[in-house]
Amino acid sequence: MHYFETEFIKYKNNELFIENVKVSELIKQFGTPLYVYSKNHFINQYKKFDNAFSEIDHQVFYAMKSNFNLSVINTFVQLGSGVDVNSEGELFRALKTGISPTKLILTGVGKTKDEIRLGLDKKVMMIKAESEEEVELINKIASEMNVIAPVALRVNPDVDAKTHPYISTGLSKNKFGIDSSTALSIYRRRNEFNNIQFTGIDMHIGSQITTIEPFVEAISKMSDLYFQLRNEGLELKHFDVGGGIGVQYNNEKSFTLEEFAERTIPLFKKLNCKILFEPGRYLTANGGILLTEVLYNKQNGNKKFIIVDAAMNDLLRPSIYQAYHHIQPIEQHKDRIDIVADIVGPVCETGDYFARDREIIKTYSGEFLAIMSAGAYGMTMSSNYNARRRPPEIIVDKENVFVSRSRETFDHLLWDEKIM
Ligand code: LLP
């Protein structure tokens, strides 16, 4: 088997380290399942992203849905990032970092009245609208509140992002955004919306996208609309590209951020406005691991299973997207053989697995595995299924270990619940 390593999560003398901390020490202290993050990975990724676009007027809005741990959000906020929030809960969390609401974008295909009201009340930088009815509602609420709502339309450019169908969002058959011609007609109605100022145009075509073409195609289509609006006298301040840049989970081919910047900057330069980005996974995925203990090895017929103490409730991605996460022991044993096994959790579902027919070095009960690239859409998609307590989240910064969130207690599971 091969071992997946990054600059900040790698083996030293056959032992897995995250920054300067031995993973086995963390397990001793905090138990498993356990999420651990590398702060400097997050910092590096942010800087790489931000620097790649330094020659154009731009702003990064971290998509906190990928990892909404307060310390993680705050790491990006401290670097100057804005935050893309997708619900009132995310808005509430983001504000806990002390970020100015004027650095928040409020997203979401189905915002409630309360969410719109909250966004306007906090004075977020921009609300993205995803339907004509929503635009009308925003206008009504803004008028009741006697404010002007800054709004961008999320346009669905009808572009195939060539990613997993569940995380593809830019095709007209997807629920997201507004098709170009409807968007144009809404912008044209701008004089009817007394309490809306259209400040931008927005897209987000999907996630874990590993080719540049879909971005180029979508940006080009959106630029046509942008210029048409400008010719009609509507000057937009922002062009929001969304997120979606893919990362490596294994050895899949992808593009580098430098290549992405090189292809897109000329397109952005033609537009006379600020470019907004909403990366999530690019910033967080490879900065996190999920540590788990091997409970049992067993064989049913020809099929081998490694049963671990983490489960689909902790990391859902393999179960719902057949997503690949590399899995490797926290200690390298050069003398052991590889086996082919399913790596599964204790939850009562056949879909509760992390890997199927995976080649992995033989491991024994009581040893530990690291599920790699778990920094994005890991903890944020976790649940309490089977009344399992959610794992702690630890952040490592060089040799410093910070417990950002402790393991849930049994009391958390019973939060405000009563027997009738
Ligand atoms: N902006 C909007 C409006 C989004 O909906 C998303 C992700 C992002 C930005 C950030 O996309 P990223 O840069 O992380 O690709 N749970 C799935 C991914 C769902 C993505 C949802 N929207 C997964 O685990 O693969």
CSV table of C-alpha atoms and ligand atoms in Angstrom, one decimal:
chain,number,residue,atom,x,y,z
A,1,MET,CA,0.0,0.0,0.0
A,2,HIS,CA,1.1,3.6,-0.4
A,3,TYR,CA,1.0,6.2,2.3
A,4,PHE,CA,-0.7,9.5,1.7
A,5,GLU,CA,1.3,12.4,3.1
A,6,THR,CA,1.1,16.2,3.0
A,7,GLU,CA,3.6,18.9,4.1
A,8,PHE,CA,2.0,18.9,7.6
A,9,ILE,CA,0.7,15.4,8.0
A,10,LYS,CA,3.5,12.9,7.4
A,11,TYR,CA,5.6,10.1,8.8
A,12,LYS,CA,8.8,10.6,10.8
A,13,ASN,CA,10.6,7.4,11.7
A,14,ASN,CA,7.5,5.4,10.7
A,15,GLU,CA,5.2,7.3,13.0
A,16,LEU,CA,2.5,9.6,11.7
A,17,PHE,CA,2.8,13.2,12.8
A,18,ILE,CA,0.6,16.2,12.4
A,19,GLU,CA,2.9,19.2,12.3
A,20,ASN,CA,5.2,18.5,15.3
A,21,VAL,CA,2.9,16.3,17.2
A,22,LYS,CA,2.9,12.5,17.2
A,23,VAL,CA,-0.6,11.3,16.4
A,24,SER,CA,-0.3,8.4,18.8
A,25,GLU,CA,0.1,10.9,21.7
A,26,LEU,CA,-3.1,12.6,20.7
A,27,ILE,CA,-4.9,9.3,20.7
A,28,LYS,CA,-3.5,8.5,24.2
A,29,GLN,CA,-4.9,11.8,25.4
A,30,PHE,CA,-8.2,12.1,23.7
A,31,GLY,CA,-9.2,8.6,22.5
A,32,THR,CA,-10.9,7.7,19.2
A,33,PRO,CA,-12.7,8.5,17.0
A,34,LEU,CA,-10.9,11.8,16.9
A,35,TYR,CA,-10.7,14.6,14.4
A,36,VAL,CA,-7.3,16.4,14.2
A,37,TYR,CA,-6.6,19.4,12.1
A,38,SER,CA,-3.3,21.1,11.0
A,39,LYS,CA,-3.6,24.9,11.5
A,40,ASN,CA,-0.6,25.6,9.2
A,41,HIS,CA,-2.1,23.6,6.4
A,42,PHE,CA,-5.1,25.9,6.6
A,43,ILE,CA,-2.9,29.0,6.7
A,44,ASN,CA,-0.8,27.8,3.8
A,45,GLN,CA,-3.8,26.9,1.6
A,46,TYR,CA,-5.4,30.3,2.3
A,47,LYS,CA,-2.2,32.2,1.4
A,48,LYS,CA,-1.7,30.1,-1.7
A,49,PHE,CA,-5.2,31.0,-2.8
A,50,ASP,CA,-5.1,34.6,-1.9
A,51,ASN,CA,-1.6,35.1,-3.5
A,52,ALA,CA,-2.6,33.4,-6.7
A,53,PHE,CA,-5.0,36.2,-7.4
A,54,SER,CA,-2.9,39.1,-6.0
A,55,GLU,CA,-2.9,40.9,-9.3
A,56,ILE,CA,-6.6,41.4,-9.4
A,57,ASP,CA,-9.1,43.0,-7.0
A,58,HIS,CA,-10.5,40.1,-5.1
A,59,GLN,CA,-11.8,38.8,-1.8
A,60,VAL,CA,-11.9,35.2,-0.4
A,61,PHE,CA,-15.1,34.1,1.4
A,62,TYR,CA,-14.3,30.9,3.2
A,63,ALA,CA,-17.2,28.4,2.7
A,64,MET,CA,-17.6,27.4,6.3
A,65,LYS,CA,-19.9,24.5,5.4
A,66,SER,CA,-16.7,22.5,4.7
A,67,ASN,CA,-15.6,22.9,8.3
A,68,PHE,CA,-17.4,25.1,10.7
A,69,ASN,CA,-15.3,24.5,13.8
A,70,LEU,CA,-14.9,27.9,15.4
A,71,SER,CA,-11.1,27.8,15.5
A,72,VAL,CA,-11.0,26.8,11.9
A,73,ILE,CA,-13.2,29.6,10.8
A,74,ASN,CA,-11.3,32.0,13.0
A,75,THR,CA,-8.0,30.9,11.4
A,76,PHE,CA,-9.2,32.1,8.1
A,77,VAL,CA,-10.9,35.2,9.5
A,78,GLN,CA,-7.5,36.2,11.1
A,79,LEU,CA,-6.0,36.0,7.6
A,80,GLY,CA,-8.5,38.5,6.3
A,81,SER,CA,-11.0,36.1,4.8
A,82,GLY,CA,-14.7,36.8,4.6
A,83,VAL,CA,-17.1,33.9,5.2
A,84,ASP,CA,-19.8,32.4,3.0
A,85,VAL,CA,-22.7,31.4,5.3
A,86,ASN,CA,-25.5,29.1,4.2
A,87,SER,CA,-28.0,29.3,7.1
A,88,GLU,CA,-28.8,31.3,10.2
A,89,GLY,CA,-26.9,28.7,12.2
A,90,GLU,CA,-23.8,29.3,10.1
A,91,LEU,CA,-24.3,33.0,10.4
A,92,PHE,CA,-24.5,32.6,14.2
A,93,ARG,CA,-21.3,30.5,14.3
A,94,ALA,CA,-19.4,32.9,12.0
A,95,LEU,CA,-20.3,35.9,14.1
A,96,LYS,CA,-18.9,34.1,17.2
A,97,THR,CA,-15.4,34.7,15.7
A,98,GLY,CA,-15.9,38.4,15.9
A,99,ILE,CA,-15.9,38.8,12.1
A,100,SER,CA,-17.6,42.0,10.9
A,101,PRO,CA,-21.0,41.1,9.3
A,102,THR,CA,-19.9,43.2,6.3
A,103,LYS,CA,-17.5,40.4,5.5
A,104,LEU,CA,-20.3,37.8,5.3
A,105,ILE,CA,-22.2,36.6,2.2
A,106,LEU,CA,-25.6,34.9,2.9
A,107,THR,CA,-26.2,32.0,0.5
A,108,GLY,CA,-28.8,29.3,0.3
A,109,VAL,CA,-31.4,28.0,-2.1
A,110,GLY,CA,-34.2,28.1,0.4
A,111,LYS,CA,-33.7,30.9,2.8
A,112,THR,CA,-36.5,31.4,5.3
A,113,LYS,CA,-38.0,34.8,6.1
A,114,ASP,CA,-36.1,34.7,9.4
A,115,GLU,CA,-32.8,34.1,7.7
A,116,ILE,CA,-33.4,37.0,5.3
A,117,ARG,CA,-34.4,39.2,8.2
A,118,LEU,CA,-31.4,38.2,10.2
A,119,GLY,CA,-29.0,38.8,7.3
A,120,LEU,CA,-30.5,42.3,6.7
A,121,ASP,CA,-30.5,43.1,10.4
A,122,LYS,CA,-26.8,42.1,10.8
A,123,LYS,CA,-26.0,44.0,7.5
A,124,VAL,CA,-24.3,41.2,5.7
A,125,MET,CA,-22.3,42.3,2.6
A,126,MET,CA,-24.6,40.6,0.2
A,127,ILE,CA,-27.5,38.2,0.0
A,128,LYS,CA,-27.5,35.8,-2.9
A,129,ALA,CA,-30.9,35.2,-4.3
A,130,GLU,CA,-31.8,32.0,-6.0
A,131,SER,CA,-35.3,32.6,-7.4
A,132,GLU,CA,-37.5,35.4,-8.5
A,133,GLU,CA,-39.8,34.8,-5.6
A,134,GLU,CA,-36.9,35.1,-3.2
A,135,VAL,CA,-36.0,38.5,-4.8
A,136,GLU,CA,-39.6,39.7,-4.2
A,137,LEU,CA,-39.5,38.4,-0.6
A,138,ILE,CA,-36.2,40.1,0.1
A,139,ASN,CA,-37.6,43.4,-1.3
A,140,LYS,CA,-40.7,43.1,0.9
A,141,ILE,CA,-38.8,42.3,4.1
A,142,ALA,CA,-36.2,45.1,3.3
A,143,SER,CA,-39.0,47.5,2.8
A,144,GLU,CA,-40.6,46.5,6.1
A,145,MET,CA,-37.3,47.0,7.8
A,146,ASN,CA,-36.7,50.2,5.9
A,147,VAL,CA,-33.3,49.2,4.6
A,148,ILE,CA,-31.8,48.6,1.2
A,149,ALA,CA,-30.8,45.0,0.6
A,150,PRO,CA,-27.6,44.3,-1.2
A,151,VAL,CA,-28.4,41.4,-3.5
A,152,ALA,CA,-26.6,39.3,-6.1
A,153,LEU,CA,-28.4,36.7,-8.3
A,154,ARG,CA,-27.0,33.3,-8.3
A,155,VAL,CA,-27.1,32.3,-11.9
A,156,ASN,CA,-27.1,28.7,-13.1
A,157,PRO,CA,-24.9,28.8,-16.1
A,158,ASP,CA,-25.9,25.3,-17.3
A,159,VAL,CA,-22.4,23.9,-17.3
A,160,ASP,CA,-21.4,20.3,-16.6
A,161,ALA,CA,-18.8,20.4,-13.8
A,162,LYS,CA,-18.1,16.7,-14.4
A,163,THR,CA,-18.1,15.8,-10.7
A,164,HIS,CA,-20.3,13.4,-8.6
A,165,PRO,CA,-24.0,14.1,-9.5
A,166,TYR,CA,-24.8,14.9,-5.8
A,167,ILE,CA,-22.3,17.7,-5.7
A,168,SER,CA,-22.9,19.1,-9.2
A,169,THR,CA,-24.9,22.3,-9.0
A,170,GLY,CA,-24.5,24.2,-12.2
A,171,LEU,CA,-26.8,22.3,-14.6
A,172,SER,CA,-30.3,23.5,-15.3
A,173,LYS,CA,-31.6,20.2,-14.0
A,174,ASN,CA,-30.1,21.1,-10.6
A,175,LYS,CA,-32.2,23.0,-8.0
A,176,PHE,CA,-29.6,25.8,-7.7
A,177,GLY,CA,-29.5,29.3,-9.1
A,178,ILE,CA,-31.6,31.0,-11.8
A,179,ASP,CA,-31.2,30.5,-15.5
A,180,SER,CA,-29.5,33.3,-17.4
A,181,SER,CA,-32.6,34.6,-19.2
A,182,THR,CA,-34.7,34.7,-16.0
A,183,ALA,CA,-31.8,36.3,-14.2
A,184,LEU,CA,-31.6,39.0,-17.0
A,185,SER,CA,-35.4,39.7,-16.7
A,186,ILE,CA,-35.1,40.0,-12.9
A,187,TYR,CA,-32.2,42.4,-13.1
A,188,ARG,CA,-34.3,44.4,-15.7
A,189,ARG,CA,-37.1,44.7,-13.1
A,190,ARG,CA,-34.7,46.5,-10.8
A,191,ASN,CA,-36.7,49.7,-10.7
A,192,GLU,CA,-39.6,47.8,-9.3
A,193,PHE,CA,-37.5,46.7,-6.3
A,194,ASN,CA,-37.2,49.9,-4.3
A,195,ASN,CA,-35.5,48.2,-1.4
A,196,ILE,CA,-32.9,46.2,-3.3
A,197,GLN,CA,-29.6,47.2,-4.8
A,198,PHE,CA,-28.2,44.6,-7.2
A,199,THR,CA,-24.6,44.6,-6.2
A,200,GLY,CA,-23.4,41.5,-7.9
A,201,ILE,CA,-23.7,38.3,-10.0
A,202,ASP,CA,-22.9,34.9,-8.6
A,203,MET,CA,-22.3,31.3,-9.7
A,204,HIS,CA,-21.2,28.0,-8.0
A,205,ILE,CA,-21.2,25.1,-10.4
A,206,GLY,CA,-20.3,22.2,-8.1
A,207,SER,CA,-17.7,20.8,-5.8
A,208,GLN,CA,-14.5,18.7,-6.1
A,209,ILE,CA,-14.1,19.8,-9.7
A,210,THR,CA,-10.9,18.5,-11.2
A,211,THR,CA,-10.8,20.2,-14.6
A,212,ILE,CA,-10.6,23.9,-15.3
A,213,GLU,CA,-12.8,23.8,-18.4
A,214,PRO,CA,-16.2,23.9,-16.7
A,215,PHE,CA,-15.0,27.0,-14.7
A,216,VAL,CA,-13.8,28.8,-17.9
A,217,GLU,CA,-17.1,27.9,-19.7
A,218,ALA,CA,-19.2,29.2,-16.8
A,219,ILE,CA,-17.2,32.3,-16.2
A,220,SER,CA,-17.5,33.1,-19.9
A,221,LYS,CA,-21.2,32.6,-20.0
A,222,MET,CA,-21.6,34.8,-16.8
A,223,SER,CA,-19.4,37.4,-18.3
A,224,ASP,CA,-21.7,37.7,-21.3
A,225,LEU,CA,-24.6,38.4,-18.9
A,226,TYR,CA,-22.4,40.8,-16.9
A,227,PHE,CA,-21.5,42.9,-20.0
A,228,GLN,CA,-25.1,42.9,-21.2
A,229,LEU,CA,-26.2,44.3,-17.9
A,230,ARG,CA,-23.5,46.9,-18.0
A,231,ASN,CA,-24.6,47.9,-21.5
A,232,GLU,CA,-28.1,48.3,-20.1
A,233,GLY,CA,-26.8,50.6,-17.4
A,234,LEU,CA,-26.4,48.3,-14.4
A,235,GLU,CA,-22.9,48.4,-13.0
A,236,LEU,CA,-22.3,45.5,-10.7
A,237,LYS,CA,-19.6,45.7,-8.0
A,238,HIS,CA,-19.0,41.9,-7.6
A,239,PHE,CA,-18.5,38.9,-9.7
A,240,ASP,CA,-18.7,35.8,-7.5
A,241,VAL,CA,-17.1,32.7,-8.8
A,242,GLY,CA,-18.2,30.4,-5.9
A,243,GLY,CA,-16.1,27.5,-4.8
A,244,GLY,CA,-15.6,24.0,-6.1
A,245,ILE,CA,-11.9,23.6,-6.7
A,246,GLY,CA,-11.0,20.0,-6.3
A,247,VAL,CA,-8.3,18.5,-4.1
A,248,GLN,CA,-6.4,15.2,-4.1
A,249,TYR,CA,-7.9,12.4,-2.1
A,250,ASN,CA,-5.7,9.8,-3.8
A,251,ASN,CA,-3.6,10.2,-6.9
A,252,GLU,CA,-6.4,11.6,-9.1
A,253,LYS,CA,-5.3,14.2,-11.8
A,254,SER,CA,-6.2,17.7,-10.9
A,255,PHE,CA,-5.1,21.2,-11.8
A,256,THR,CA,-2.9,23.4,-9.7
A,257,LEU,CA,-4.2,26.6,-8.3
A,258,GLU,CA,-1.5,28.4,-10.3
A,259,GLU,CA,-2.9,26.9,-13.5
A,260,PHE,CA,-6.4,27.9,-12.4
A,261,ALA,CA,-5.3,31.5,-11.8
A,262,GLU,CA,-3.4,31.6,-15.1
A,263,ARG,CA,-6.5,30.6,-17.1
A,264,THR,CA,-9.0,32.7,-15.2
A,265,ILE,CA,-7.3,35.9,-14.4
A,266,PRO,CA,-7.4,37.1,-18.1
A,267,LEU,CA,-11.2,36.5,-18.0
A,268,PHE,CA,-11.5,38.4,-14.7
A,269,LYS,CA,-9.4,41.3,-15.9
A,270,LYS,CA,-12.0,42.0,-18.6
A,271,LEU,CA,-14.6,42.6,-16.0
A,272,ASN,CA,-14.4,45.9,-14.2
A,273,CYS,CA,-15.3,44.7,-10.7
A,274,LYS,CA,-14.2,42.8,-7.6
A,275,ILE,CA,-13.9,39.0,-8.0
A,276,LEU,CA,-15.2,37.0,-5.1
A,277,PHE,CA,-14.3,33.4,-4.4
A,278,GLU,CA,-15.9,30.9,-2.0
A,279,PRO,CA,-13.4,28.0,-1.5
A,280,GLY,CA,-14.2,25.4,1.1
A,281,ARG,CA,-12.6,22.1,0.4
A,282,TYR,CA,-9.5,23.6,-1.1
A,283,LEU,CA,-8.7,25.3,2.2
A,284,THR,CA,-9.7,22.5,4.6
A,285,ALA,CA,-9.8,18.9,3.1
A,286,ASN,CA,-6.2,17.9,3.4
A,287,GLY,CA,-5.8,19.7,6.7
A,288,GLY,CA,-7.7,17.1,8.7
A,289,ILE,CA,-7.7,13.4,9.6
A,290,LEU,CA,-10.1,11.2,11.4
A,291,LEU,CA,-8.3,8.7,13.7
A,292,THR,CA,-9.9,5.4,14.6
A,293,GLU,CA,-9.2,2.2,16.4
A,294,VAL,CA,-9.3,-1.2,14.8
A,295,LEU,CA,-11.8,-3.2,16.8
A,296,TYR,CA,-11.9,-6.5,14.9
A,297,ASN,CA,-10.7,-8.3,11.8
A,298,LYS,CA,-13.1,-10.9,10.4
A,299,GLN,CA,-13.8,-12.8,7.2
A,300,ASN,CA,-17.2,-13.7,5.8
A,301,GLY,CA,-16.6,-16.2,3.0
A,302,ASN,CA,-13.9,-14.7,0.9
A,303,LYS,CA,-14.6,-11.2,2.1
A,304,LYS,CA,-12.3,-9.6,4.8
A,305,PHE,CA,-13.6,-6.8,7.0
A,306,ILE,CA,-11.7,-4.4,9.3
A,307,ILE,CA,-14.2,-3.1,11.8
A,308,VAL,CA,-13.2,0.2,13.3
A,309,ASP,CA,-14.7,2.5,16.0
A,310,ALA,CA,-15.4,5.4,13.7
A,311,ALA,CA,-18.6,5.2,11.6
A,312,MET,CA,-20.7,6.9,8.9
A,313,ASN,CA,-22.1,9.2,11.5
A,314,ASP,CA,-18.6,10.7,11.9
A,315,LEU,CA,-17.6,10.8,8.3
A,316,LEU,CA,-20.5,10.4,5.8
A,317,ARG,CA,-18.7,11.0,2.5
A,318,PRO,CA,-17.9,7.4,1.5
A,319,SER,CA,-21.5,6.3,2.3
A,320,ILE,CA,-23.2,8.9,0.2
A,321,TYR,CA,-20.8,9.8,-2.6
A,322,GLN,CA,-18.7,6.6,-2.7
A,323,ALA,CA,-16.0,9.1,-1.9
A,324,TYR,CA,-12.4,7.9,-1.7
A,325,HIS,CA,-10.5,8.6,1.5
A,326,HIS,CA,-7.1,7.2,1.9
A,327,ILE,CA,-6.8,5.0,5.0
A,328,GLN,CA,-3.5,4.1,6.6
A,329,PRO,CA,-2.1,2.9,9.9
A,330,ILE,CA,-0.5,5.5,12.1
A,331,GLU,CA,2.6,3.3,12.4
A,332,GLN,CA,4.3,2.1,9.3
A,333,HIS,CA,5.2,-1.6,9.4
A,334,LYS,CA,7.4,-2.4,6.5
A,335,ASP,CA,7.5,-6.1,7.2
A,336,ARG,CA,3.7,-6.8,7.0
A,337,ILE,CA,1.7,-8.0,4.0
A,338,ASP,CA,-1.1,-6.2,2.3
A,339,ILE,CA,-4.6,-7.5,2.4
A,340,VAL,CA,-7.8,-6.5,0.6
A,341,ALA,CA,-10.6,-5.6,3.0
A,342,ASP,CA,-13.7,-3.5,3.5
A,343,ILE,CA,-13.1,-1.0,6.3
A,344,VAL,CA,-16.4,-0.5,8.1
A,345,GLY,CA,-17.9,1.1,11.2
A,346,PRO,CA,-20.1,-0.2,13.9
A,347,VAL,CA,-23.4,1.4,12.7
A,348,CYS,CA,-26.3,-0.9,11.8
A,349,GLU,CA,-26.2,-0.1,8.0
A,350,THR,CA,-24.5,-1.8,5.1
A,351,GLY,CA,-23.7,1.7,3.9
A,352,ASP,CA,-21.6,2.3,6.9
A,353,TYR,CA,-18.2,1.9,5.4
A,354,PHE,CA,-15.0,4.0,4.7
A,355,ALA,CA,-13.5,1.8,2.0
A,356,ARG,CA,-14.5,-1.2,-0.1
A,357,ASP,CA,-12.1,-3.8,-1.4
A,358,ARG,CA,-9.2,-1.6,-0.3
A,359,GLU,CA,-5.7,-2.8,-0.3
A,360,ILE,CA,-4.3,-2.1,3.1
A,361,ILE,CA,-1.5,-3.4,5.2
A,362,LYS,CA,-2.6,-6.0,7.7
A,363,THR,CA,-3.6,-4.4,11.0
A,364,TYR,CA,-4.6,-5.9,14.3
A,365,SER,CA,-7.2,-5.1,16.9
A,366,GLY,CA,-6.1,-2.3,19.2
A,367,GLU,CA,-4.0,-0.6,16.4
A,368,PHE,CA,-5.0,2.7,14.9
A,369,LEU,CA,-5.8,4.0,11.4
A,370,ALA,CA,-5.9,7.5,10.0
A,371,ILE,CA,-8.7,8.3,7.5
A,372,MET,CA,-7.0,11.0,5.5
A,373,SER,CA,-8.4,14.2,3.8
A,374,ALA,CA,-11.1,14.5,6.4
A,375,GLY,CA,-10.9,18.2,7.0
A,376,ALA,CA,-13.7,19.1,4.7
A,377,TYR,CA,-17.3,17.9,5.0
A,378,GLY,CA,-16.3,15.6,7.8
A,379,MET,CA,-17.4,16.9,11.2
A,380,THR,CA,-19.9,19.3,9.5
A,381,MET,CA,-21.9,16.4,8.1
A,382,SER,CA,-21.7,14.3,11.2
A,383,SER,CA,-24.7,13.1,13.1
A,384,ASN,CA,-25.7,11.3,16.3
A,385,TYR,CA,-27.1,8.3,14.5
A,386,ASN,CA,-27.2,5.2,16.7
A,387,ALA,CA,-26.9,7.6,19.6
A,388,ARG,CA,-23.2,8.0,18.9
A,389,ARG,CA,-21.4,10.9,20.5
A,390,ARG,CA,-19.6,13.2,18.1
A,391,PRO,CA,-15.8,13.1,18.2
A,392,PRO,CA,-13.6,15.9,19.6
A,393,GLU,CA,-11.9,18.3,17.3
A,394,ILE,CA,-8.2,19.0,18.0
A,395,ILE,CA,-6.1,21.7,16.3
A,396,VAL,CA,-2.4,21.4,16.1
A,397,ASP,CA,-0.2,24.4,15.5
A,398,LYS,CA,3.5,23.3,15.4
A,399,GLU,CA,3.9,21.6,18.8
A,400,ASN,CA,0.8,23.2,20.4
A,401,VAL,CA,-2.4,21.1,20.8
A,402,PHE,CA,-5.7,22.9,21.2
A,403,VAL,CA,-8.9,21.2,22.0
A,404,SER,CA,-11.4,23.2,20.0
A,405,ARG,CA,-14.3,20.9,20.8
A,406,SER,CA,-14.5,18.1,23.3
A,407,ARG,CA,-16.1,14.8,22.7
A,408,GLU,CA,-19.8,15.0,23.2
A,409,THR,CA,-21.1,13.7,26.5
A,410,PHE,CA,-24.2,11.5,27.0
A,411,ASP,CA,-25.9,14.7,28.3
A,412,HIS,CA,-25.5,16.3,24.9
A,413,LEU,CA,-27.4,13.4,23.4
A,414,LEU,CA,-30.3,14.1,25.7
A,415,TRP,CA,-30.3,17.9,25.2
A,416,ASP,CA,-33.5,19.2,26.6
A,417,GLU,CA,-35.4,16.0,25.9
A,418,LYS,CA,-38.1,14.8,28.2
A,419,ILE,CA,-40.2,11.6,28.7
A,420,MET,CA,-43.9,12.4,28.4
B,1,LLP,N1,-20.2,28.2,-2.4
B,1,LLP,C1,-21.4,27.6,-2.4
B,1,LLP,C2,-22.6,28.4,-2.8
B,1,LLP,C3,-21.5,26.2,-2.1
B,1,LLP,O1,-22.7,25.6,-2.2
B,1,LLP,C4,-20.3,25.5,-1.8
B,1,LLP,C5,-20.4,24.1,-1.5
B,1,LLP,C6,-19.1,26.2,-1.7
B,1,LLP,C7,-19.1,27.5,-2.0
B,1,LLP,C8,-17.8,25.5,-1.4
B,1,LLP,O2,-17.5,24.5,-2.3
B,1,LLP,P1,-16.1,23.8,-2.2
B,1,LLP,O3,-15.0,24.8,-2.5
B,1,LLP,O4,-15.9,23.2,-0.9
B,1,LLP,O5,-16.2,22.7,-3.2
B,1,LLP,N2,-20.7,17.6,1.0
B,1,LLP,C9,-20.1,17.5,-0.3
B,1,LLP,C10,-19.7,18.8,-0.9
B,1,LLP,C11,-21.0,19.7,-0.9
B,1,LLP,C12,-20.6,21.1,-1.4
B,1,LLP,C13,-21.7,22.0,-1.2
B,1,LLP,N3,-21.5,23.4,-1.5
B,1,LLP,C14,-18.8,16.6,-0.2
B,1,LLP,O6,-18.5,16.1,0.9
B,1,LLP,O7,-18.1,16.4,-1.2
